Coordinates of C-alpha atoms and ligand atoms in Angstrom, one line a residue:
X1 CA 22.5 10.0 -7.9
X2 CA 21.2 7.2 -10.3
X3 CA 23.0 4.5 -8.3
X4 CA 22.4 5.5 -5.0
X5 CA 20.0 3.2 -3.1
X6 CA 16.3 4.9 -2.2
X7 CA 13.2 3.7 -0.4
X8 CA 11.0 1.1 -2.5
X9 CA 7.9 3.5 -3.8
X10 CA 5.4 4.0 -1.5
X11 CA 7.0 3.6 1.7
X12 CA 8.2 6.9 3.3
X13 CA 10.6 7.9 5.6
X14 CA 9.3 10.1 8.3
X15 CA 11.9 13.0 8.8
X16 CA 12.9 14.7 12.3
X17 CA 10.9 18.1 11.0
X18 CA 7.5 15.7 10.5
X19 CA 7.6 14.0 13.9
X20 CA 6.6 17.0 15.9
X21 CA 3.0 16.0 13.7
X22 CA 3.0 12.8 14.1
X23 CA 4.1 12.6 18.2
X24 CA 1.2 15.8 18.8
X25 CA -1.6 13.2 17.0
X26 CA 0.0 9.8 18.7
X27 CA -0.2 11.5 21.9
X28 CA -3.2 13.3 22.0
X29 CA -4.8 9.9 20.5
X30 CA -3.1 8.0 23.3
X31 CA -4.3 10.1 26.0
X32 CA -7.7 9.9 24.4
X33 CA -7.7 6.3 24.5
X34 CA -6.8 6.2 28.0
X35 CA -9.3 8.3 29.1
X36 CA -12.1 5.8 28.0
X37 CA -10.1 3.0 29.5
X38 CA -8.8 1.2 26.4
X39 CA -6.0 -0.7 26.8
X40 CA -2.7 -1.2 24.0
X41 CA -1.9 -4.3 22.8
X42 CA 1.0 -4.8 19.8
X43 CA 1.2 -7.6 17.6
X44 CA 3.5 -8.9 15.4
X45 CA 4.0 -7.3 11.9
X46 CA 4.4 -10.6 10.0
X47 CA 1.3 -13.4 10.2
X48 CA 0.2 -17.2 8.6
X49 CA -1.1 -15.6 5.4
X50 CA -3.9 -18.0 6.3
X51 CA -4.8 -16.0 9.2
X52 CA -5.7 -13.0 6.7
X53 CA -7.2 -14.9 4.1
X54 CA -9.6 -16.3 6.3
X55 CA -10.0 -13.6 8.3
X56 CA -10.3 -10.8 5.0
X57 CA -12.3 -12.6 2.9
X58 CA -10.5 -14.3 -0.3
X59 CA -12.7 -12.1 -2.7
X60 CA -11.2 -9.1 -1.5
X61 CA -9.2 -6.2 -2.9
X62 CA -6.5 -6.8 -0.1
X63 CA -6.3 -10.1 -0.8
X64 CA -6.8 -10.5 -4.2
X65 CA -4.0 -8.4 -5.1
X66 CA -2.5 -5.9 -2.3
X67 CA -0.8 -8.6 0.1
X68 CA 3.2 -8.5 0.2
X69 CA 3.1 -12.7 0.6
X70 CA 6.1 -14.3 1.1
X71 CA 7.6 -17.8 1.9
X72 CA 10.4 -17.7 4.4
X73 CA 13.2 -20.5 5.0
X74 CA 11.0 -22.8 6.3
X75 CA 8.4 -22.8 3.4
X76 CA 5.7 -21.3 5.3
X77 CA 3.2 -19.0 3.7
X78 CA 3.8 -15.7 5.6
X79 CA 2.1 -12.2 4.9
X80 CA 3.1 -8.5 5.9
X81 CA -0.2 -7.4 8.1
X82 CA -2.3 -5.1 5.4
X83 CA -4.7 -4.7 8.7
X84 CA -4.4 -5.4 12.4
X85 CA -8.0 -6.3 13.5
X86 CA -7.4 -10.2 12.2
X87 CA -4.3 -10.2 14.1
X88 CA -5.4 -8.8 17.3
X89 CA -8.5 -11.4 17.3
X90 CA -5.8 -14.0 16.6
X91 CA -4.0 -12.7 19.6
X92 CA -7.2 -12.6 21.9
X93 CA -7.9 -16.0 21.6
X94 CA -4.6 -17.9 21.6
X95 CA -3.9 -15.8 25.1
X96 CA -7.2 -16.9 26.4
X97 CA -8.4 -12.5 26.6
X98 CA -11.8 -12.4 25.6
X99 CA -13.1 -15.8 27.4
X100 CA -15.7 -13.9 29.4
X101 CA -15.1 -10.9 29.4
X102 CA -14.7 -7.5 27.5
X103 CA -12.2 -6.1 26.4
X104 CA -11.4 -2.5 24.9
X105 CA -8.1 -2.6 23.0
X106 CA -6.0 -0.4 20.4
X107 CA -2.9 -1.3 18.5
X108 CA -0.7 1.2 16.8
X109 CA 2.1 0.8 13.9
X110 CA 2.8 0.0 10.2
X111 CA 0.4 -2.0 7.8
X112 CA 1.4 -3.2 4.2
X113 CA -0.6 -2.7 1.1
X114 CA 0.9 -3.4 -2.5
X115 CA -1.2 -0.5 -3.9
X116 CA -0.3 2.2 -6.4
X117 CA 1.1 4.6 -4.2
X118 CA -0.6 8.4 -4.1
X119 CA -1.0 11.5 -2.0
X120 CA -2.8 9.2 0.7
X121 CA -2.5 5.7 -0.4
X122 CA 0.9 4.5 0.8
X123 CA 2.4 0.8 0.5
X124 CA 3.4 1.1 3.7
X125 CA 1.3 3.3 6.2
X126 CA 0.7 3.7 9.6
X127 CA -3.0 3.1 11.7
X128 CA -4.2 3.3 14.8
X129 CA -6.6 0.6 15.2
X130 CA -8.9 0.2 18.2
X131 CA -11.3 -3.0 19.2
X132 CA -13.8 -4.2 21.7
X133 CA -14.6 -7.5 22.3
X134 CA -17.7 -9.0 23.9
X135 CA -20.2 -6.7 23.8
X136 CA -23.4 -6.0 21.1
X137 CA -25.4 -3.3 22.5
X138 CA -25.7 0.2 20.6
X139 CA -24.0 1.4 23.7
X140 CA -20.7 0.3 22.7
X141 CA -21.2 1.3 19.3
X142 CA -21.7 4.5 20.4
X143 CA -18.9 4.8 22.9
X144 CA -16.5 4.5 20.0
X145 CA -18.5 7.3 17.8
X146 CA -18.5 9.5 20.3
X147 CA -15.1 8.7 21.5
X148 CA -13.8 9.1 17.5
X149 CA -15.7 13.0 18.1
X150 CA -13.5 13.6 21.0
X151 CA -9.9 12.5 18.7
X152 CA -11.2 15.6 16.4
X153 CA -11.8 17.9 18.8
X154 CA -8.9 17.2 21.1
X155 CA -6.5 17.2 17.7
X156 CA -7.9 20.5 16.6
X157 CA -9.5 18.4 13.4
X158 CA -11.9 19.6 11.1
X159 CA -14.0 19.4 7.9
X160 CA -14.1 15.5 9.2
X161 CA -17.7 14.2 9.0
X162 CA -19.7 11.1 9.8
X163 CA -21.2 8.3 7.7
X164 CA -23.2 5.7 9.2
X165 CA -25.0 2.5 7.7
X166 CA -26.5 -0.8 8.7
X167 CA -25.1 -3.6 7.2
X168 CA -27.8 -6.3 8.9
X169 CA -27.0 -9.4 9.9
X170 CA -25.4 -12.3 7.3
X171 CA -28.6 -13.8 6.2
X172 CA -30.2 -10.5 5.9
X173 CA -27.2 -9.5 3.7
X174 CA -27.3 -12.6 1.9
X175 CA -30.7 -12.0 0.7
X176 CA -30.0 -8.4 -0.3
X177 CA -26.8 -9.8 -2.2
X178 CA -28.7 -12.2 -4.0
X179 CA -31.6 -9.1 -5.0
X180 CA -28.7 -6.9 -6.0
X181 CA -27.2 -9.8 -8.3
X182 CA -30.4 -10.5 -9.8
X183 CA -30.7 -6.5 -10.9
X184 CA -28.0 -5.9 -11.9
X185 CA -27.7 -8.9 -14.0
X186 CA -30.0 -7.7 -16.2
X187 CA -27.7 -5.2 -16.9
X188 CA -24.2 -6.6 -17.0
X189 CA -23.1 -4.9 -20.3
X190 CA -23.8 -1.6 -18.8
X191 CA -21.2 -2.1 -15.7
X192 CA -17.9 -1.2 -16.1
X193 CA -15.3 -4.4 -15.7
X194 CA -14.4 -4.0 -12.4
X195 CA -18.0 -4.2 -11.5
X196 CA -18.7 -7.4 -13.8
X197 CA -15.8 -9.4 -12.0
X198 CA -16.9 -7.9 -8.5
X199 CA -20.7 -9.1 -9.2
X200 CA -19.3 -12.7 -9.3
X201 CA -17.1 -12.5 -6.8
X202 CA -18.1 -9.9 -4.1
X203 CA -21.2 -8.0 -5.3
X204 CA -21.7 -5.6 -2.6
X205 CA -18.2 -4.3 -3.4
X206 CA -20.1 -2.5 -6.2
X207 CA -22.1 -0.4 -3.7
X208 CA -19.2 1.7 -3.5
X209 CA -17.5 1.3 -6.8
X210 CA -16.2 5.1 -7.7
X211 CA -17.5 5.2 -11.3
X212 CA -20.5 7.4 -11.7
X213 CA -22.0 5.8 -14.6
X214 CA -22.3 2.8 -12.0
X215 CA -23.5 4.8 -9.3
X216 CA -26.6 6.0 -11.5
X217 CA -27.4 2.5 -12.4
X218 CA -27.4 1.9 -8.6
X219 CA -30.4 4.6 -8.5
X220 CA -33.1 2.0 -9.2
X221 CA -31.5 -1.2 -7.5
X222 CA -32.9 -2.9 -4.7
X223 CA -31.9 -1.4 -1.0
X224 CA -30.1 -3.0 1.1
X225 CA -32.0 -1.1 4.2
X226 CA -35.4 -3.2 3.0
X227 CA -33.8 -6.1 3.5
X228 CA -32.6 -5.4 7.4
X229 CA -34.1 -7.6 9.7
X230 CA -35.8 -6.3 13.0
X231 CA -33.3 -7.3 15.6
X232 CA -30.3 -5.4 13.5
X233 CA -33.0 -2.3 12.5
X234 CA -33.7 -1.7 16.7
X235 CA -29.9 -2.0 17.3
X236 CA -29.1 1.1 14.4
X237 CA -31.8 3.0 16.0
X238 CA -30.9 3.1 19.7
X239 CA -27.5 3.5 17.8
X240 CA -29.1 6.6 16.1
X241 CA -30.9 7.8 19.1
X242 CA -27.3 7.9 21.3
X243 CA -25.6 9.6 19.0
X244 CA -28.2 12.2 18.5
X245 CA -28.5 12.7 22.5
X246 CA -24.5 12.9 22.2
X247 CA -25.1 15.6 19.7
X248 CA -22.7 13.4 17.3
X249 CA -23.9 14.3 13.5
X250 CA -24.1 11.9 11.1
X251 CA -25.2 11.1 7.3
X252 CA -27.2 7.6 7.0
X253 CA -25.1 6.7 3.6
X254 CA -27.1 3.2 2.3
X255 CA -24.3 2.5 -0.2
X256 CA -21.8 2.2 2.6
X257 CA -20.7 -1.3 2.6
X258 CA -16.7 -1.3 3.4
X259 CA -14.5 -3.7 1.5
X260 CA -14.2 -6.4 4.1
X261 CA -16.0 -9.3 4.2
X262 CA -16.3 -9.9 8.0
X263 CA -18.7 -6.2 8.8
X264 CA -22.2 -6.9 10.2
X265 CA -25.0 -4.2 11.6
X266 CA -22.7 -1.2 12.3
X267 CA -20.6 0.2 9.6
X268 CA -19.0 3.6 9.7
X269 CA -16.7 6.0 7.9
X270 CA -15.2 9.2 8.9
X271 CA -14.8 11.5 5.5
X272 CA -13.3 14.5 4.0
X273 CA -13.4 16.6 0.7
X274 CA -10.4 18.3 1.8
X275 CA -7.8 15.2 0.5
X276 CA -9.0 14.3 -2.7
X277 CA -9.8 10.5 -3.7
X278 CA -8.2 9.5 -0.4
X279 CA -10.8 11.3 2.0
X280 CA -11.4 7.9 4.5
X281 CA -9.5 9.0 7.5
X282 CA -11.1 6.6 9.9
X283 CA -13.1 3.2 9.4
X284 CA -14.7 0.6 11.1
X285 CA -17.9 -1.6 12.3
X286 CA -19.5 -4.2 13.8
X287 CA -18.0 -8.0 13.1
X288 CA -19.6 -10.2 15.2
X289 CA -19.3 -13.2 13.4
X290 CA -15.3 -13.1 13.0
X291 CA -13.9 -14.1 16.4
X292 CA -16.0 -17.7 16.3
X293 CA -15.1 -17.8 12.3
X294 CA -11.6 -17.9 13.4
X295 CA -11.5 -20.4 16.2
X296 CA -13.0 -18.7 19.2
X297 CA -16.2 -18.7 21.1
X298 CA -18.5 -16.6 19.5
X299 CA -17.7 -13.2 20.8
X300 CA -19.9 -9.8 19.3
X301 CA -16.8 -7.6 18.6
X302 CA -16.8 -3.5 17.1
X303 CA -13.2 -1.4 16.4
X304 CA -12.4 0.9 13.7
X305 CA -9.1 2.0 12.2
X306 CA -7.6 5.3 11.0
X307 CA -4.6 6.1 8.8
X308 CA -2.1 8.5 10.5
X309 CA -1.1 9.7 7.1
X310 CA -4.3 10.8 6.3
X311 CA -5.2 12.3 9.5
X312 CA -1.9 14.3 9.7
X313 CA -2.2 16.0 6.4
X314 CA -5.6 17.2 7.5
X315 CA -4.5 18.1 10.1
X316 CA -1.4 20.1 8.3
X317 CA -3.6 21.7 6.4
X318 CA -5.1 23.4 9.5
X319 CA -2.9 24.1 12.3
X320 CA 0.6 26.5 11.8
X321 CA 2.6 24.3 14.5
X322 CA 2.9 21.2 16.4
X323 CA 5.1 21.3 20.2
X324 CA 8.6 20.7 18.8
X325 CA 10.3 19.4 21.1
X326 CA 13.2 21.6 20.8
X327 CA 15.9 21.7 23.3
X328 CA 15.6 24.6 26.1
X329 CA 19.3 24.8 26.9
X330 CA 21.9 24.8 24.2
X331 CA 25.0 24.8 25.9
X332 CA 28.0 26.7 24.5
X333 CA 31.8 25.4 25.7
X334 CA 34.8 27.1 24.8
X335 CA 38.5 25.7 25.4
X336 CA 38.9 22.1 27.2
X337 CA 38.5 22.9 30.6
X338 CA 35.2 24.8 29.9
X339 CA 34.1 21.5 27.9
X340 CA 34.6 19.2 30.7
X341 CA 32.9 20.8 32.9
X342 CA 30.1 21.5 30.6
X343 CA 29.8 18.1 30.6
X344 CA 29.2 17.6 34.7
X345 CA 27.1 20.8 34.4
X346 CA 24.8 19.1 32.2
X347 CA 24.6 16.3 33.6
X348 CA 24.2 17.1 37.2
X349 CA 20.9 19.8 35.5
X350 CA 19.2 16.9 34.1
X351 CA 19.7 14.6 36.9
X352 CA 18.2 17.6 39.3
X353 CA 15.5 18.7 36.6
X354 CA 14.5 15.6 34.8
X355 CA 12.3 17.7 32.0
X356 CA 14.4 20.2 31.2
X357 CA 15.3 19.5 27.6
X358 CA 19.1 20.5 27.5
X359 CA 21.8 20.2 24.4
X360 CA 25.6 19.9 24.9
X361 CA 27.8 21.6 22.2
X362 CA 30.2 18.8 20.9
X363 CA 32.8 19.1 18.1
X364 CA 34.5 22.6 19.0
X365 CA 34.4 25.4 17.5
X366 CA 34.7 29.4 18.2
X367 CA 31.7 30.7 20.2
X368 CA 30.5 32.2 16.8
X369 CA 30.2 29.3 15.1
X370 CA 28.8 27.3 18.4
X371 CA 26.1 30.3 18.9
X372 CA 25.2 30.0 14.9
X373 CA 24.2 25.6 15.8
X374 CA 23.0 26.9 19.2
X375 CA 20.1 29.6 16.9
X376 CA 19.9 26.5 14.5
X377 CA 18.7 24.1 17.7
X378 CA 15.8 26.0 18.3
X379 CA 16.9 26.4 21.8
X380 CA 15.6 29.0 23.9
X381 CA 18.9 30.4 25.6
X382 CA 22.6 29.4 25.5
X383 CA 24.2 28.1 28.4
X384 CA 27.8 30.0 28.3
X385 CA 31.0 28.3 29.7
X386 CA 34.2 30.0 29.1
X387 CA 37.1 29.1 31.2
X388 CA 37.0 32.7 33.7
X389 CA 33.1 31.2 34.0
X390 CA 34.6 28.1 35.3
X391 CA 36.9 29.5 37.5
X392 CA 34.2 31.7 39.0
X393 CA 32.2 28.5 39.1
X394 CA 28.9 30.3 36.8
X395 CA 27.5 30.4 33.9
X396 CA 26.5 32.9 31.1
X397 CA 22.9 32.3 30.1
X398 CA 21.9 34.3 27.0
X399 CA 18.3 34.7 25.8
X400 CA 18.3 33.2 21.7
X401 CA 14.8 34.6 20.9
X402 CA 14.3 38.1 22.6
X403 CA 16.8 40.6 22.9
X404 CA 17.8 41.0 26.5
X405 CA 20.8 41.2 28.4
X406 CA 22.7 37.8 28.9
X407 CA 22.9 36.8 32.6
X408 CA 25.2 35.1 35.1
X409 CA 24.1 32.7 37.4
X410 CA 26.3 30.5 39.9
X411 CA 26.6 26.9 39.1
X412 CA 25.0 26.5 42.6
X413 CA 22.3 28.3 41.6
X414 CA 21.1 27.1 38.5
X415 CA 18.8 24.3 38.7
X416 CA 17.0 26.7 40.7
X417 CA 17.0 29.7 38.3
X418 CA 16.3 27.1 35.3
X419 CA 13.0 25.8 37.4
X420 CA 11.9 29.6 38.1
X421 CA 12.6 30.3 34.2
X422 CA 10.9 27.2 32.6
X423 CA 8.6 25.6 35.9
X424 CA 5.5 26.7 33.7
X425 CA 6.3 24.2 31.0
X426 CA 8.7 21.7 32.9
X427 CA 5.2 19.8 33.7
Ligands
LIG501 P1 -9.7 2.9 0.9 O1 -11.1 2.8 0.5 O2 -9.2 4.3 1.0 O3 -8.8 2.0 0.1 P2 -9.9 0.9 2.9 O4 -11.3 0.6 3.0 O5 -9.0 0.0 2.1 O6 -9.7 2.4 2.4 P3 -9.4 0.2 5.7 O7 -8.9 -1.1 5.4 O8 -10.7 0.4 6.3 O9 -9.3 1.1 4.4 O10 -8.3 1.0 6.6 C1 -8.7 2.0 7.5 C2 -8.0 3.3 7.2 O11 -6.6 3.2 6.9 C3 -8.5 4.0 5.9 O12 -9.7 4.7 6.2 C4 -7.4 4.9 5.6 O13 -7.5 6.1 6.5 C5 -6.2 4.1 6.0 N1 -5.6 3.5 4.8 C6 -6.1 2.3 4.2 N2 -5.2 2.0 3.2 C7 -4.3 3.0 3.1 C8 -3.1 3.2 2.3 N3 -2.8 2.4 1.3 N4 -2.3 4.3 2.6 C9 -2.7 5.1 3.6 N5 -3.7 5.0 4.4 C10 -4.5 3.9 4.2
LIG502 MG1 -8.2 0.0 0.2

């Protein structure tokens, strides 16, 4: 075993028996999406590092130290995506998508962090991530929160709960950073390390810093919410006042800050108790100032992102079973003949019933040993072919998960039969 190669730590393969999870949320999301009129965009997986360290923020956790950076043959700087909101702006405004006019987006597909890997923190792991550009009202804000409601409800999800801050606008921030540095100056032996580097670097990092020792010292600090100015305050409370009309519960959490630099007004976080230290499954706000700071016209812009891993364990947790998938038909071919022309039989059912879900024995094999891989399949009924069935031009079809009689039905008169049997699900 010792030589034999395996994944690098932290990225997973997803196995057949998971997918039926994942496809179930990916769809339903999808769907969801759709419904609101958001529209898919994919990017590449591999950027300019540049883009992300302008876009991140240099004093951030990502970038400081959870980037896979590489320089390819050409002695460019190039960087695995940790996140896709920098490259979806990126891709907005080289294709010319947000000049005048809005646009609601969503991206799905693997992001890279070089973190230490846990139940929930992955090096490699998969979001979907949604954005809107070019609009600032509450209204939109409030489309996404109430839209992020509907994923739970539609996936069955629950013990998922909302947190909701105002992060004010840069200079209001900038005076509440400077407040918060003065304070807890004062008391720079009693923070932990972490904290002493962050309060040089990116002081409102320690807002949500995990230790409790630094929480309590955060008791007494100055408030970021004092330090909102008006225009942001009115925003967070038509915000507030949607939401409540929506009936869409939330926690005002004033230590919410999120790790990257580029938030502004809205910040959010969907939570849960139920998966340990890794209980963000989704994440977002308000970054107005990022689409100018990277090139653009200045363009208000508002998207969140969840983690697939996260949101599928929860959901695990608290549903028995996902559609599998599994095939309707397994078909069961004995002796050459009978092979052949299971081979045309299936064919010509799937080009008559395009849904039906139909799986050809191959490899031989007595009919015990092809009925033991037909049980295995998962497969409703057997499709028998024997070579008197042939001759007669029908088939036996034999019920796998009830005990009743097997039947015969004429080749003729199967599509038919198989429409009648399944029509309810062939939709
Ligand atoms: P955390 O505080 O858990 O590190 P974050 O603030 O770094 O999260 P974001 O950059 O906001 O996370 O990413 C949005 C979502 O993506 C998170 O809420 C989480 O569900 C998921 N996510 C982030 N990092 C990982 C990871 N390493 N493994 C699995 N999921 C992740
Ligand atoms: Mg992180």
């Amino acid at each position: 075993m010792s030589n034999t190669l395996q994944a690098i730590r932290g990225m997973n393969d997803i196995l057949p028996e998971q997918m039926p999870a994942w496809h179930f949320v990916e769809d339903t999301l999808r769907e969801v999406l759709s419904s609101y009129g958001y529209r898919e965009i994919r990017m590449p997986i591999v950027e300019k590092t540049e883009l992300f360290k302008r876009s991140i923020g240099e004093v951030t956790d990502i970038v400081e130290k959870e980037m896979y950076t590489f320089t390819d043959r050409n002695g460019d700087s190039l960087t695995l995506r940790p996140e896709g909101t920098a490259s979806c702006v990126r891709a907005c405004i080289q294709h010319g998508l947000i000049n005048n006019q809005v646009q609601r987006l969503w991206y799905t597909g693997p992001m890279f962090r070089h973190e230490r890997p846990q139940k929930g923190r992955y090096r490699q792991f998969y979001q979907v991530g949604v954005e809107v550009f070019g609009l600032e009202g509450p209204d939109i804000d409030a489309e996404l929160l109430v839209m992020t409601a509907r994923f739970w409800k539609r996936l069955g999800l629950r013990d998922v709960s909302l947190q909701l801050n105002s992060l004010g606008t840069v200079e209001a921030r900038a005076a509440f950073r400077e407040a918060l540095v003065a304070y807890l100056r004062e008391r720079f032996e009693e923070l932990d390390t972490d904290s002493q580097r962050r309060l040089e670097t990116n002081p409102l990092r320690i807002l949500d810093s995990k230790n409790p020792e630094v929480q309590a010292l955060l008791n007494d600090a100055p408030q970021l919410s004092d330090y909102i100015d008006e225009a942001s305050r009115a925003h967070f409370d038509a915000l507030r006042a949607l939401l409540d009309a929506a009936g869409v519960e939330y926690r005002i959490n004033p230590r919410l800050v999120r790790g990257l630099d580029y938030y502004g007004r809205t910040v959010f976080e969907w939570v849960t108790d139920k998966l340990g230290a890794q209980g963000t499954v989704c994440a977002g706000g308000r970054y107005d100032a990022l689409v100018e700071y990277l090139g653009g016209r200045p363009t208000p812009a508002v998207g969140f992102a969840m983690g697939l891993e996260r949101l599928i364990a929860l959901l695990e947790n608290q549903r028995a079973a996902f559609p599998d998938g599994a095939p309707q038909l397994y078909l069961v071919a004995m002796g050459e003949v009978a092979q052949r022309e299971g081979l045309l039989l299936a064919e010509s059912l799937r080009d008559a019933l395009p849904w039906l879900r139909i799986q050809t024995h191959c490899g031989g094999g007595s009919f015990k040993s092809q009925f033991k891989k037909a049980d295995r399949s998962g497969a409703h009924y057997a499709l028998v072919l024997g070579e008197d069935e042939v001759a007669r031009r029908e088939a036996g079809l034999k019920p796998l998960r009830e005990r009743s009689e097997q039947q015969t039905v004429a080749f003729d008169a199967l599509a038919a039969h198989l429409q009648q049997l399944f029509g309810a699900d062939a939709a």
